[in-house]
Tab-separated table of C-alpha atoms in Angstrom:
chain	number	residue	atom	x	y	z
L	1	MET	CA	41.295	22.292	57.656
L	2	GLU	CA	41.108	21.419	61.377
L	3	VAL	CA	44.870	20.900	61.397
L	4	GLN	CA	45.496	24.307	59.903
L	5	LEU	CA	43.186	26.049	62.388
L	6	SER	CA	44.841	24.357	65.350
L	7	THR	CA	48.270	25.325	64.059
L	8	ILE	CA	47.249	28.967	63.680
L	9	PHE	CA	45.711	28.962	67.183
L	10	PHE	CA	48.941	27.570	68.672
L	11	LEU	CA	51.017	30.238	66.975
L	12	LEU	CA	48.767	33.016	68.236
L	13	LEU	CA	48.916	31.598	71.764
L	14	SER	CA	52.710	31.513	71.628
L	15	ILE	CA	52.925	35.159	70.661
L	16	VAL	CA	50.681	36.268	73.542
L	17	VAL	CA	51.849	33.963	76.335
L	18	ILE	CA	55.524	33.158	75.735
L	19	PRO	CA	57.765	35.995	76.977
L	20	PRO	CA	60.442	37.346	74.661
L	21	SER	CA	63.864	35.839	74.961
L	22	THR	CA	66.086	37.570	77.492
L	23	THR	CA	69.121	36.832	75.418
L	24	THR	CA	67.835	39.093	72.663
L	25	SER	CA	67.394	42.065	74.989
L	26	GLN	CA	70.859	41.565	76.449
L	27	SER	CA	72.467	41.867	73.049
L	28	PHE	CA	71.777	45.614	72.968
L	29	PRO	CA	73.961	48.127	74.791
L	30	PRO	CA	72.510	50.094	77.703
L	31	THR	CA	70.728	53.298	76.831
L	32	THR	CA	73.249	55.313	78.864
L	33	SER	CA	77.003	54.884	79.105
L	34	PRO	CA	79.291	55.905	81.952
L	35	ALA	CA	80.582	59.475	81.663
L	36	TYR	CA	84.351	59.905	81.520
L	37	PRO	CA	85.928	63.324	82.152
L	38	PRO	CA	87.603	64.725	79.045
L	39	LEU	CA	91.366	64.634	78.985
L	40	SER	CA	92.868	68.057	79.622
L	41	ASP	CA	96.314	69.613	79.969
L	42	ASP	CA	96.545	72.857	81.899
L	43	GLY	CA	100.218	73.258	81.034
L	44	THR	CA	101.601	72.427	84.456
L	45	ASP	CA	102.966	69.068	83.298
L	46	TYR	CA	105.052	70.894	80.716
L	47	ILE	CA	106.387	73.249	83.381
L	48	ARG	CA	107.157	70.421	85.790
L	49	SER	CA	109.039	68.384	83.184
L	50	ASN	CA	111.198	71.386	82.295
L	51	CYS	CA	111.728	72.306	85.926
L	52	GLU	CA	113.123	68.838	86.566
L	53	THR	CA	116.176	69.884	84.547
L	54	THR	CA	116.938	72.800	86.888
L	55	ARG	CA	118.950	72.767	90.080
L	56	TYR	CA	115.950	73.643	92.244
L	57	PRO	CA	112.987	71.878	90.615
L	58	GLU	CA	110.466	72.391	93.409
L	59	THR	CA	111.178	76.116	93.626
L	60	CYS	CA	110.967	76.254	89.837
L	61	PHE	CA	107.570	74.582	89.672
L	62	THR	CA	106.137	76.505	92.617
L	63	THR	CA	107.098	79.885	91.183
L	64	LEU	CA	106.115	79.169	87.569
L	65	SER	CA	103.040	76.923	87.715
L	66	ASN	CA	100.665	79.872	88.141
L	67	TYR	CA	101.850	81.184	84.773
L	68	SER	CA	100.932	78.029	82.818
L	69	THR	CA	98.409	79.872	80.632
L	70	THR	CA	100.958	82.519	79.706
L	71	ILE	CA	103.718	79.976	79.071
L	72	ASN	CA	101.436	77.737	76.985
L	73	HIS	CA	104.043	75.028	76.238
L	74	ASN	CA	106.426	77.596	74.750
L	75	PRO	CA	110.130	77.377	75.763
L	76	VAL	CA	110.800	81.066	75.070
L	77	ARG	CA	107.866	82.129	77.203
L	78	LEU	CA	108.931	79.690	79.895
L	79	ALA	CA	112.418	81.207	80.098
L	80	THR	CA	111.034	84.750	79.888
L	81	VAL	CA	108.572	84.177	82.716
L	82	ALA	CA	111.327	82.584	84.820
L	83	ILE	CA	113.454	85.699	84.299
L	84	HIS	CA	110.457	87.867	85.205
L	85	VAL	CA	110.069	85.957	88.476
L	86	ALA	CA	113.791	86.319	89.201
L	87	LEU	CA	113.642	90.064	88.483
L	88	HIS	CA	110.619	90.588	90.702
L	89	THR	CA	112.190	88.624	93.573
L	90	ALA	CA	115.611	90.266	93.240
L	91	THR	CA	114.122	93.772	93.044
L	92	HIS	CA	112.080	93.209	96.180
L	93	LEU	CA	115.137	91.915	98.041
L	94	SER	CA	117.373	94.713	96.762
L	95	ASN	CA	114.962	97.309	98.134
L	96	TYR	CA	114.769	95.426	101.421
L	97	ILE	CA	118.563	95.250	101.836
L	98	SER	CA	118.932	98.874	100.774
L	99	ASN	CA	116.605	99.940	103.578
L	100	ILE	CA	118.559	97.867	106.087
L	101	SER	CA	121.824	99.359	104.837
L	102	ASN	CA	120.500	102.904	105.212
L	103	GLU	CA	119.098	102.331	108.684
L	104	PHE	CA	121.663	99.869	110.022
L	105	ASP	CA	123.327	101.045	113.212
L	106	SER	CA	125.859	98.660	114.589
L	107	THR	CA	129.245	98.750	116.235
L	108	ASN	CA	130.127	95.692	114.154
L	109	THR	CA	131.883	97.382	111.251
L	110	ARG	CA	132.370	94.113	109.342
L	111	GLU	CA	128.656	93.397	109.403
L	112	SER	CA	127.882	96.950	108.340
L	113	ALA	CA	130.312	96.595	105.431
L	114	ALA	CA	128.809	93.243	104.452
L	115	ILE	CA	125.310	94.714	104.335
L	116	HIS	CA	126.474	97.743	102.365
L	117	ASP	CA	128.338	95.570	99.857
L	118	CYS	CA	125.372	93.208	99.572
L	119	SER	CA	123.082	96.129	98.778
L	120	SER	CA	125.480	97.282	96.061
L	121	VAL	CA	125.918	93.915	94.322
L	122	LEU	CA	122.196	93.161	94.472
L	123	LYS	CA	121.473	96.402	92.637
L	124	ASP	CA	123.887	95.231	89.967
L	125	ALA	CA	122.119	91.856	89.850
L	126	VAL	CA	118.761	93.575	89.351
L	127	ASP	CA	120.162	95.573	86.431
L	128	GLN	CA	121.595	92.423	84.857
L	129	ILE	CA	118.353	90.468	85.192
L	130	HIS	CA	116.452	93.438	83.803
L	131	ASN	CA	118.748	93.496	80.770
L	132	SER	CA	118.056	89.793	80.296
L	133	GLN	CA	114.330	90.369	80.392
L	134	LYS	CA	114.503	93.109	77.766
L	135	GLN	CA	116.638	90.924	75.504
L	136	MET	CA	114.244	87.967	75.797
L	137	ARG	CA	111.373	90.179	74.680
L	138	THR	CA	113.162	91.145	71.479
L	139	LEU	CA	114.696	87.832	70.416
L	140	GLY	CA	115.204	87.173	66.721
L	141	TRP	CA	113.604	84.228	64.985
L	142	ALA	CA	116.562	81.974	64.297
L	143	GLY	CA	120.165	81.634	63.265
L	144	GLU	CA	123.305	83.383	64.421
L	145	SER	CA	121.447	86.487	65.608
L	146	LEU	CA	119.281	84.466	67.968
L	147	ARG	CA	122.292	82.596	69.312
L	148	PHE	CA	124.074	85.898	69.979
L	149	GLU	CA	121.077	87.384	71.793
L	150	LEU	CA	120.688	84.294	73.946
L	151	SER	CA	124.384	84.396	74.803
L	152	ASN	CA	123.842	87.942	76.095
L	153	VAL	CA	121.038	86.694	78.320
L	154	GLN	CA	123.182	83.831	79.581
L	155	THR	CA	126.047	86.213	80.378
L	156	TRP	CA	123.828	88.658	82.280
L	157	MET	CA	122.035	85.943	84.248
L	158	SER	CA	125.346	84.305	85.151
L	159	ALA	CA	126.701	87.674	86.315
L	160	ALA	CA	123.573	88.232	88.422
L	161	LEU	CA	124.033	84.842	90.039
L	162	THR	CA	127.673	85.684	90.799
L	163	ASN	CA	126.641	88.954	92.436
L	164	GLU	CA	124.131	87.123	94.604
L	165	ASP	CA	126.855	84.713	95.672
L	166	THR	CA	129.119	87.682	96.435
L	167	CYS	CA	126.516	89.056	98.831
L	168	ILE	CA	126.501	85.846	100.843
L	169	ASP	CA	130.288	85.545	100.742
L	170	GLY	CA	130.541	88.934	102.442
L	171	PHE	CA	128.951	87.500	105.586
L	172	GLU	CA	131.368	84.582	105.805
L	173	GLY	CA	133.075	84.410	109.165
L	174	LEU	CA	130.549	86.684	110.874
L	175	VAL	CA	128.464	85.577	113.822
L	176	ASP	CA	125.135	84.062	112.811
L	177	ASP	CA	122.999	86.811	114.297
L	178	ASP	CA	119.463	87.686	113.235
L	179	VAL	CA	120.566	90.117	110.524
L	180	LYS	CA	122.954	87.675	108.853
L	181	VAL	CA	120.498	84.783	108.968
L	182	ASP	CA	117.691	86.951	107.603
L	183	VAL	CA	119.692	88.508	104.774
L	184	CYS	CA	121.467	85.347	103.671
L	185	GLY	CA	118.250	83.329	103.817
L	186	ARG	CA	116.497	85.794	101.540
L	187	VAL	CA	119.433	85.898	99.117
L	188	VAL	CA	119.394	82.093	98.872
L	189	THR	CA	115.783	82.302	97.673
L	190	VAL	CA	116.757	84.830	94.989
L	191	LYS	CA	119.692	82.650	93.967
L	192	GLU	CA	117.372	79.701	93.410
L	193	VAL	CA	115.009	81.528	91.055
L	194	THR	CA	117.948	83.147	89.234
L	195	SER	CA	119.674	79.795	88.806
L	196	ASN	CA	116.469	78.209	87.539
L	197	ALA	CA	115.890	81.006	85.034
L	198	LEU	CA	119.424	80.618	83.712
L	199	ALA	CA	118.945	76.847	83.413
L	200	LEU	CA	115.767	77.317	81.366
L	201	VAL	CA	117.505	79.819	79.092
L	202	ASN	CA	120.355	77.351	78.616
L	203	ARG	CA	117.874	74.578	77.863
L	204	TYR	CA	116.250	76.639	75.128
L	205	ALA	CA	119.586	77.837	73.744
L	206	ASP	CA	120.675	74.217	73.318
L	207	THR	CA	117.793	73.671	70.890
L	208	VAL	CA	118.673	76.606	68.663
L	209	SER	CA	120.625	75.751	65.536
L	210	VAL	CA	122.885	78.205	63.773
């Protein structure tokens, strides 16, 4: 009986005095875990990867990245928005050159002719890009019809790019005065967005099967 009482007393003393094992508490995970930001894709990676296939990738990304929500990883929307940007830029420049042509007063007849011709071909380019935009908004779903419609867009965008080149060619051989530098510099910017739009149309057209 004395042995049993002493054994019970020892067990009670152990429970009260001996601290719990630290190894047991360390086997449980912490009550809070580090917070990691959720993965997200705002669409700009898609735009950048497609822009890398164009001739002017930085211009492409800069002008299209703000439209990532509209584009939403869709190649048709990407090409359509690129054409929209080209149309907006070309229209603005066409109006600018038209005003210069109307107000230009110079004894340099070659420069006057170059500005007049540039104004004319840029108006043509605007019409061609506008036709492309309308066609992109009414594309068919698939097959031969879609291929035909895309070929129309490619033809118009190529013609617009040629007209923009023609504008610059008209200034060849002229002195690099302020007017020439200003006009040609602005046309180069329009050429870049037009070229990029055409490249994105071509990229989509390559994926379309007959």
